[in-house]
Amino acid sequence: MEFVGELPITSSADVAAVTRCARQAQAEWQTTSFEHRAKLLRRFRDLLIDNQERLADIVTSETGKPRGDVFGNELFYVCDAIGFWTKSAEKWLKQRKIRPHLFKVKKVFSIYQPLGLVGIISPWNFPLVLTAGDAMPALMAGNAVIIKPSELTPFTALFVAELAQKTGFPDNLLQVVIGGAETGEALIDNVDMISFTGSVEVGKYVMHRAADRLIPISLELGGKDPMIVLKDADLERAANACVWGALMNCGQVCTSIERVYVEEPIYQTFVGNVVDRVRQLRQGPSAEEVELGSMSSEEQLKKVIAQIDDAVNKGAKVLTGGRPNASLPGLYYEPTVLVDVTHDMSVIQDETFGPVIPIMKVKNADEALRLANDSRYGLDAIVFSRDGVKARQMAQRLFTGTVCINDGLVNYIIPEAPMGGVKDSGFSRRHGPEGIRKFCYQKTIVIDRFGLKKEMPWFPSNRKKTAQMRRMISLLWRSGWRNKLARPGNSPSKSEA
Ligand code: NAD
């Protein structure tokens, strides 16, 4: 582990001051056209690309991930997301005409307007994707943004702010505040919306705190994603997907494959295929020729060690890995395959966020489904089968926000498709129309067409009006044509008139 640097913490008073400046910038920004915003976002992307080597230095130094991952997973996503949001923001936020089914005499519109100041609180596992990536739709929608990156990875976010300043955005439109819980709390207390990505425990707290001010929040939380491999699956593709999906970024991905359920007839072959591939992976410092880097923090490493210890003590068998990598100094944990795991083990119940693949044998697809749904999380799930109909039926029965069939980890990079969780994985959606509308409030505008001096329900009240209303209700909604005629017995009493 190396010392990367230290930074002063942004105090609560300073957070409040930063938000005041951001509000001034937002007042100007929200009056600009989508075209203008898009032009500046594309300029920001050019700066990112021009400075990609420096970016890679920063990200690798504060996360321990291989350099290739910075280009392949972080920069690629953000560049594509910028292209996507600049093209689709206007389409999804444009004024929509509403045709009332009854009140035809009214003209009705719905518009999306920026919430104002968006606070982004982000984790450490993808310091570019989860800061700049999330800021882009918020900016396109006309908001100012303040990012509070993880205290473990502040330098990438500061670099993003530095490039934003060179881009030509209004001063203070995109700013970064530094610190842990206290700075995060000050941000919640000062912004108009919080976009939080992180752990379930902190997410619940954030929701609680935001409730005091009744500001909207989005919560993208942890996962314990199951992979189901049915007996008719393409076993080679399934093994490759499993190893990539479980071990990319050292397993420190919210949608990592964290447990695998394999049908009995193919269990041995599948496990053999996975172990062979895992043994071939190279691990080391941030070169481009290694597949696995180190864990990003000591705390995370300790969590993985504790889960493996718990599993082994309860009877799990380690087929490969299962210990810190003794040949490398620092926070390296060997990629690990575990079998004979059960649902009373922490490695199956709790998010691991490490390079671990626990595999369970199941009798059939129903058992796999039951076990896959036996989790407090519900982010993503993966089904491998050559039977497309069956795989889609299983997808329907999985209680998760997304499902990949014969694929893995791909949902995050399709920005047209809403992505998010259920249960303890949160309830918001990134990407798709929801991924930008969440940074707006929806306003409905109703316009009178004919300019009558008075509408029927307006004051004063009288018996005749009430009788007309009763007749109208019968005509409109009483079932059967005979009943549509108001009955004499239904005439209003004096007291009602
Ligand atoms: P974390 O919850 O510990 O921290 C997340 C952020 O919250 C950090 O910036 C932290 O400083 C801040 N924070 C901590 N206490 C706070 C408080 N009281 N008030 C306001 N902010 C506070 O999470 P982490 O360890 O940084 O990240 C790992 C977690 O993130 C995993 O559970 C992972 O699954 C999840 N994650 C989810 C997604 C997704 O899209 N669903 C993506 C990436 C990571």
XYZ file of C-alpha atoms and ligand atoms in Angstrom:
541
model
C 0.000 0.000 0.000
C 1.367 3.413 -0.938
C 0.672 6.892 0.352
C -0.942 8.839 -2.494
C -1.487 12.207 -0.853
C -3.647 14.071 1.591
C -6.151 16.858 1.238
C -7.891 19.282 3.572
C -11.436 18.276 4.466
C -14.223 20.586 3.331
C -15.927 21.754 6.533
C -19.700 22.036 6.826
C -19.443 25.838 6.604
C -17.346 25.541 3.452
C -19.832 23.104 1.909
C -22.569 25.686 2.473
C -20.414 28.380 0.819
C -19.651 26.111 -2.145
C -23.346 25.435 -2.653
C -24.144 29.160 -2.670
C -21.667 29.715 -5.520
C -23.030 26.703 -7.380
C -26.561 28.097 -7.197
C -25.437 31.287 -8.906
C -23.846 29.263 -11.694
C -26.986 27.146 -12.049
C -29.220 30.178 -12.493
C -27.251 30.994 -15.648
C -26.834 27.400 -16.821
C -30.542 26.530 -16.743
C -31.266 29.273 -19.277
C -28.890 27.725 -21.840
C -30.035 25.473 -24.687
C -29.478 21.714 -24.838
C -27.257 22.355 -27.815
C -25.004 24.679 -25.848
C -24.768 22.254 -22.910
C -23.986 19.399 -25.298
C -21.221 21.394 -26.945
C -19.528 22.007 -23.608
C -19.915 18.391 -22.485
C -18.254 17.239 -25.695
C -15.435 19.709 -25.067
C -15.049 18.214 -21.591
C -14.829 14.761 -23.213
C -12.061 15.988 -25.522
C -10.131 17.203 -22.499
C -10.576 13.831 -20.798
C -9.243 12.060 -23.883
C -6.350 14.518 -24.276
C -5.407 13.891 -20.639
C -6.086 10.159 -20.503
C -2.580 9.154 -19.447
C -2.654 11.514 -16.483
C -6.133 10.302 -15.666
C -4.911 6.677 -15.719
C -2.016 7.596 -13.390
C -4.433 9.130 -10.899
C -7.034 6.354 -10.989
C -4.505 3.520 -10.729
C -2.643 5.223 -7.903
C -5.724 5.659 -5.746
C -7.523 2.380 -6.543
C -4.827 -0.204 -7.373
C -6.715 -1.251 -10.528
C -4.807 -2.241 -13.692
C -4.163 0.563 -16.158
C -6.085 -1.260 -18.893
C -9.204 -1.161 -16.686
C -9.037 2.636 -16.533
C -9.316 2.890 -20.312
C -11.561 -0.147 -20.866
C -14.002 0.351 -18.018
C -13.826 3.916 -16.743
C -12.892 6.225 -19.621
C -14.724 4.204 -22.279
C -17.957 4.371 -20.291
C -17.741 8.098 -19.546
C -16.908 9.008 -23.163
C -19.807 6.941 -24.437
C -22.167 8.265 -21.737
C -21.353 11.855 -22.737
C -22.207 11.071 -26.363
C -25.389 9.401 -25.240
C -26.673 12.096 -22.874
C -25.815 14.927 -25.225
C -27.926 13.254 -27.895
C -30.848 12.016 -25.831
C -31.350 14.620 -23.080
C -33.559 16.901 -25.152
C -35.647 14.011 -26.460
C -36.447 12.792 -22.948
C -36.947 16.184 -21.343
C -38.889 17.913 -24.063
C -42.314 19.376 -23.501
C -45.043 16.763 -23.826
C -48.615 17.495 -24.869
C -51.270 15.788 -22.736
C -54.717 15.141 -24.203
C -57.279 15.057 -21.369
C -59.846 12.301 -21.880
C -62.615 14.432 -20.389
C -61.634 18.065 -20.093
C -61.172 18.584 -23.809
C -61.598 22.307 -23.365
C -58.228 22.559 -21.640
C -54.794 22.606 -23.221
C -52.316 20.633 -21.093
C -48.525 20.329 -21.207
C -45.945 18.608 -19.094
C -42.388 19.900 -18.849
C -39.235 18.824 -17.007
C -37.278 21.467 -15.166
C -33.945 21.109 -13.379
C -34.121 20.541 -9.635
C -31.342 23.080 -9.185
C -28.345 21.821 -7.256
C -27.542 18.100 -7.342
C -25.187 16.500 -4.807
C -23.439 13.329 -5.932
C -22.051 11.134 -3.166
C -19.976 8.351 -4.613
C -17.974 5.250 -3.629
C -14.367 4.387 -4.453
C -14.674 1.433 -6.831
C -15.115 3.446 -10.078
C -13.893 6.941 -9.237
C -14.447 8.333 -12.741
C -17.644 6.513 -13.761
C -19.440 7.258 -10.514
C -18.480 10.947 -10.400
C -18.181 12.362 -13.925
C -20.467 9.666 -15.353
C -23.301 10.521 -12.965
C -22.744 14.259 -13.265
C -23.337 14.326 -17.045
C -27.117 13.710 -17.129
C -27.574 16.093 -14.183
C -25.706 18.825 -16.072
C -27.525 18.154 -19.339
C -30.797 18.587 -17.438
C -29.696 22.103 -16.401
C -28.463 21.501 -12.865
C -25.296 22.526 -11.075
C -23.444 19.590 -9.512
C -21.351 19.140 -6.399
C -19.510 15.842 -6.117
C -18.421 14.353 -2.833
C -16.185 11.482 -3.865
C -15.164 8.719 -1.508
C -12.536 9.844 0.965
C -10.430 6.971 -0.431
C -10.445 8.270 -4.033
C -10.729 12.069 -4.055
C -8.034 12.788 -6.649
C -9.926 11.541 -9.696
C -12.892 13.772 -8.845
C -10.600 16.751 -8.329
C -9.110 16.087 -11.740
C -12.628 16.017 -13.212
C -13.321 19.419 -11.614
C -10.020 20.763 -12.951
C -10.930 19.726 -16.501
C -14.465 21.070 -16.066
C -12.998 24.443 -15.211
C -10.990 24.418 -18.440
C -14.059 23.390 -20.412
C -15.776 26.746 -20.231
C -18.731 25.841 -17.981
C -19.957 28.777 -15.891
C -17.642 29.161 -12.865
C -18.573 26.846 -9.976
C -21.078 24.831 -12.022
C -19.298 21.580 -11.198
C -17.407 21.461 -7.919
C -15.928 18.868 -5.592
C -16.005 18.767 -1.801
C -13.631 16.525 0.112
C -14.215 14.374 3.176
C -16.161 11.484 4.670
C -19.470 11.244 6.502
C -19.515 14.778 7.874
C -18.911 16.419 4.494
C -21.526 14.106 2.935
C -24.054 15.104 5.575
C -23.379 18.812 5.016
C -23.969 18.244 1.314
C -27.333 16.565 1.961
C -28.275 19.553 4.120
C -27.587 22.064 1.339
C -28.562 20.651 -2.049
C -31.878 20.091 -3.853
C -31.324 16.426 -4.703
C -28.911 13.694 -3.661
C -27.668 11.012 -5.993
C -26.086 8.431 -3.719
C -24.125 5.352 -4.713
C -22.662 3.210 -1.962
C -23.428 0.722 0.769
C -26.883 -0.201 2.044
C -26.140 1.014 5.557
C -25.016 4.489 4.493
C -27.770 4.632 1.846
C -30.425 4.152 4.535
C -28.871 6.911 6.601
C -28.761 9.244 3.597
C -32.457 8.606 2.955
C -33.217 9.395 6.573
C -31.296 12.643 6.500
C -32.735 13.731 3.157
C -36.225 13.106 4.576
C -35.688 15.964 7.044
C -35.622 18.371 4.098
C -37.901 16.284 1.882
C -35.448 16.419 -0.995
C -35.570 13.692 -3.639
C -32.819 11.114 -3.617
C -31.646 8.311 -5.818
C -30.088 5.274 -4.183
C -27.823 2.853 -6.041
C -26.673 0.368 -3.448
C -24.917 -2.961 -3.051
C -25.545 -6.294 -4.698
C -25.045 -10.033 -4.293
C -25.678 -11.004 -7.870
C -26.491 -14.637 -8.624
C -25.493 -16.465 -11.797
C -27.548 -19.495 -12.813
C -26.017 -22.010 -15.204
C -28.533 -24.483 -16.637
C -27.536 -27.867 -18.007
C -28.064 -26.813 -21.645
C -25.767 -23.741 -21.356
C -22.776 -23.056 -23.576
C -20.304 -24.059 -20.886
C -17.299 -22.349 -22.375
C -19.008 -18.974 -22.704
C -20.579 -19.436 -19.266
C -17.185 -20.091 -17.631
C -15.583 -17.117 -19.396
C -18.462 -14.841 -18.380
C -18.317 -16.107 -14.813
C -14.598 -15.437 -14.418
C -14.837 -11.962 -15.980
C -18.094 -11.075 -14.220
C -16.855 -12.139 -10.805
C -13.275 -10.917 -10.950
C -13.243 -7.721 -13.017
C -11.927 -4.860 -10.868
C -10.994 -7.543 -8.315
C -14.690 -8.229 -7.782
C -15.200 -4.693 -6.483
C -18.196 -4.033 -8.727
C -21.787 -3.585 -7.557
C -22.944 -5.999 -10.283
C -20.163 -8.563 -9.758
C -21.220 -12.184 -9.931
C -21.076 -13.077 -6.233
C -22.667 -16.565 -6.175
C -23.109 -19.217 -8.844
C -25.787 -21.936 -9.011
C -25.040 -24.763 -11.432
C -27.321 -27.651 -12.452
C -26.069 -31.043 -11.295
C -25.281 -32.730 -14.677
C -22.809 -30.005 -15.721
C -21.540 -29.001 -12.301
C -18.154 -30.796 -12.410
C -17.334 -29.649 -15.948
C -18.325 -26.048 -15.221
C -16.322 -25.886 -11.984
C -13.282 -27.379 -13.791
C -13.583 -24.793 -16.585
C -13.779 -21.923 -14.099
C -10.839 -23.121 -12.001
C -8.657 -23.583 -15.109
C -9.354 -20.031 -16.222
C -8.885 -18.477 -12.788
C -5.473 -20.164 -12.428
C -4.329 -18.492 -15.653
C -5.073 -14.940 -14.488
C -2.179 -12.591 -13.849
C -2.173 -10.292 -10.854
C 0.090 -7.360 -10.106
C 0.693 -3.640 -9.988
C -1.108 -1.409 -12.403
C 0.377 -2.646 -15.699
C -1.803 -3.145 -18.748
C -0.872 -6.853 -19.082
C -2.459 -8.014 -15.838
C -6.094 -8.933 -15.363
C -6.236 -8.344 -11.619
C -4.893 -5.494 -9.518
C -5.055 -5.158 -5.775
C -7.950 -4.536 -3.459
C -8.583 -0.814 -3.045
C -8.506 -0.657 0.746
C -7.289 -2.580 3.752
C -10.806 -2.645 5.172
C -12.072 -4.351 2.015
C -9.259 -6.904 2.138
C -10.092 -7.715 5.765
C -13.760 -8.210 4.827
C -12.825 -10.753 2.148
C -10.487 -12.640 4.501
C -13.211 -12.773 7.171
C -15.805 -14.132 4.720
C -13.488 -16.851 3.414
C -12.554 -17.845 6.990
C -16.231 -18.062 7.906
C -16.990 -20.176 4.819
C -14.072 -22.565 5.372
C -14.951 -22.954 9.060
C -18.482 -23.915 8.019
C -17.267 -26.544 5.522
C -16.537 -24.746 2.227
C -13.624 -25.997 0.132
C -11.126 -23.660 -1.578
C -10.248 -24.963 -5.070
C -7.847 -22.154 -5.892
C -6.754 -18.945 -4.139
C -8.244 -18.395 -0.718
C -5.488 -16.195 0.704
C -3.682 -12.868 0.269
C -1.120 -13.048 -2.534
C 2.170 -13.590 -0.646
C 4.307 -12.865 -3.718
C 3.055 -9.277 -3.977
C 3.419 -6.543 -1.367
C 0.233 -4.617 -0.641
C -3.450 -5.433 -0.734
C -3.477 -8.326 -3.225
C -5.884 -11.206 -2.659
C -5.634 -14.270 -4.879
C -8.621 -14.915 -7.148
C -10.566 -17.609 -5.370
C -12.998 -20.389 -6.243
C -15.047 -21.883 -3.421
C -17.315 -24.943 -3.502
C -19.432 -26.763 -0.905
C -20.877 -23.405 0.091
C -24.261 -23.045 1.795
C -26.755 -20.264 2.416
C -25.824 -19.868 6.061
C -22.391 -18.542 5.081
C -21.555 -14.855 4.997
C -19.930 -15.343 1.568
C -23.409 -16.184 0.186
C -25.505 -13.788 2.283
C -23.394 -10.603 2.428
C -21.808 -8.544 -0.308
C -18.177 -9.670 -0.679
C -16.781 -7.049 -3.066
C -13.696 -9.165 -3.641
C -12.193 -11.701 -6.099
C -14.232 -14.659 -4.906
C -16.429 -17.131 -6.850
C -18.576 -19.335 -4.593
C -20.234 -22.123 -6.621
C -23.201 -24.281 -5.503
C -24.609 -27.414 -7.115
C -28.424 -27.361 -7.608
C -30.872 -30.127 -8.574
C -32.786 -28.094 -11.143
C -33.795 -24.650 -12.396
C -36.457 -24.218 -9.708
C -33.980 -24.762 -6.922
C -31.580 -22.321 -8.592
C -34.340 -19.689 -8.750
C -35.352 -20.209 -5.148
C -31.768 -19.808 -3.946
C -31.040 -16.869 -6.259
C -34.037 -15.002 -4.805
C -33.053 -15.910 -1.241
C -31.146 -12.670 -0.696
C -31.727 -9.250 0.780
C -30.207 -7.788 -2.396
C -31.742 -7.512 -5.873
C -29.441 -5.720 -8.282
C -28.564 -7.902 -11.279
C -28.828 -11.619 -12.064
C -27.428 -13.788 -14.821
C -28.947 -16.830 -16.517
C -27.061 -19.091 -18.900
C -29.087 -21.432 -21.102
C -29.455 -22.242 -24.791
C -33.232 -22.363 -24.320
C -34.207 -18.721 -24.886
C -37.812 -19.190 -23.775
C -36.857 -20.865 -20.537
C -34.161 -18.276 -19.803
C -36.669 -15.448 -20.307
C -39.196 -17.181 -18.066
C -36.531 -17.391 -15.380
C -35.685 -13.714 -15.897
C -39.346 -12.889 -15.141
C -39.175 -14.803 -11.864
C -35.910 -13.316 -10.613
C -36.534 -10.479 -8.160
C -33.784 -8.142 -9.391
C -33.613 -4.822 -11.222
C -31.850 -6.289 -14.257
C -31.140 -9.729 -15.696
C -28.489 -10.672 -18.261
C -29.116 -13.784 -20.333
C -25.976 -15.519 -21.619
C -24.007 -12.399 -20.714
C -22.599 -10.587 -17.726
C -21.910 -7.075 -16.412
C -23.181 -5.680 -19.690
C -26.239 -3.844 -18.410
C -24.232 -0.897 -17.082
C -22.798 -0.031 -20.478
C -26.097 0.142 -22.350
C -27.165 3.675 -21.432
C -30.541 3.336 -23.179
C -31.531 0.657 -20.647
C -32.627 1.661 -17.124
C -30.335 0.099 -14.531
C -30.865 -0.210 -10.791
C -32.055 -2.515 -8.061
C -34.857 -3.694 -5.820
C -34.855 -4.655 -2.119
C -31.648 -3.578 -0.355
C -30.006 -2.731 -3.685
C -31.980 0.535 -3.822
C -34.831 1.734 -5.959
C -33.519 4.266 -8.450
C -32.590 3.910 -12.073
C -29.495 5.094 -13.863
C -29.676 5.424 -17.632
C -32.728 5.453 -19.870
C -35.303 8.260 -19.498
C -35.461 7.721 -15.728
C -31.720 8.296 -15.523
C -32.110 11.954 -16.473
C -35.658 12.721 -15.368
C -34.656 11.970 -11.780
C -32.619 15.201 -11.871
C -35.740 17.208 -12.763
C -39.129 18.013 -11.371
C -42.099 17.534 -13.608
C -44.373 20.499 -14.089
C -47.842 20.377 -15.597
C -49.258 23.484 -17.245
C -52.995 23.704 -17.878
C -54.330 26.438 -20.181
C -57.938 27.520 -20.583
C -58.961 27.578 -24.230
C -62.234 29.563 -24.374
C -62.114 32.339 -21.777
C -65.657 31.899 -20.374
C -66.461 34.296 -17.568
C -67.180 31.367 -15.266
C -66.666 27.571 -15.182
C -69.494 25.365 -14.006
C -68.107 24.401 -10.547
C -67.105 27.957 -9.641
C -69.060 29.915 -6.998
C -71.907 30.449 -6.275
C -73.378 27.014 -5.512
C -77.056 26.314 -6.029
C -79.545 23.487 -6.291
C -79.679 23.539 -10.071
C -75.939 23.086 -10.395
C -75.915 20.181 -7.961
C -78.738 18.495 -9.899
C -76.828 18.941 -13.141
C -73.722 17.445 -11.548
C -75.676 14.397 -10.327
C -77.134 13.871 -13.766
C -73.733 14.176 -15.360
C -72.177 11.620 -12.983
C -74.949 9.137 -13.859
C -74.578 9.768 -17.555
C -70.852 9.375 -17.495
C -70.294 6.509 -15.145
C -73.413 4.503 -14.234
C -73.163 1.050 -15.854
C -75.769 0.070 -18.493
C -77.559 2.504 -20.803
C -80.908 2.511 -18.876
C -79.115 3.489 -15.703
C -77.486 6.406 -17.402
C -80.806 8.260 -17.089
C -81.023 9.976 -13.737
C -83.802 8.411 -11.637
C -86.487 10.618 -10.109
C -85.797 9.060 -6.690
C -82.284 10.408 -6.927
C -83.237 14.033 -7.108
C -81.400 16.153 -4.544
C -82.984 17.122 -1.265
C -83.178 20.768 -0.290
C -80.422 20.446 2.229
C -78.044 19.100 -0.414
C -78.788 21.835 -2.908
P -20.005 3.692 1.509
O -21.471 3.608 1.690
O -19.158 3.373 2.669
O -19.597 5.171 1.044
C -20.178 5.773 -0.072
C -20.054 7.285 0.055
O -20.867 7.726 1.140
C -18.647 7.782 0.338
O -18.404 8.930 -0.402
C -18.700 8.100 1.813
O -17.772 9.075 2.239
C -20.114 8.617 1.952
N -20.659 8.602 3.308
C -20.323 7.793 4.340
N -21.074 8.075 5.422
C -21.899 9.090 5.061
C -22.896 9.831 5.756
N -23.190 9.595 7.035
N -23.553 10.797 5.087
C -23.275 11.058 3.789
N -22.324 10.399 3.087
C -21.643 9.422 3.726
O -19.667 2.775 0.251
P -18.250 2.429 -0.344
O -17.572 1.448 0.544
O -17.538 3.661 -0.714
O -18.675 1.714 -1.726
C -18.968 0.366 -1.844
C -20.458 0.143 -1.953
O -20.990 0.866 -3.069
C -20.782 -1.318 -2.251
O -21.850 -1.725 -1.433
C -21.195 -1.316 -3.703
O -22.050 -2.370 -4.066
C -21.866 0.017 -3.819
N -21.941 0.424 -5.225
C -23.158 0.407 -5.843
C -23.275 0.753 -7.187
C -24.609 0.739 -7.901
O -24.708 1.285 -8.992
N -25.634 0.117 -7.335
C -22.127 1.127 -7.897
C -20.902 1.119 -7.235
C -20.818 0.772 -5.893
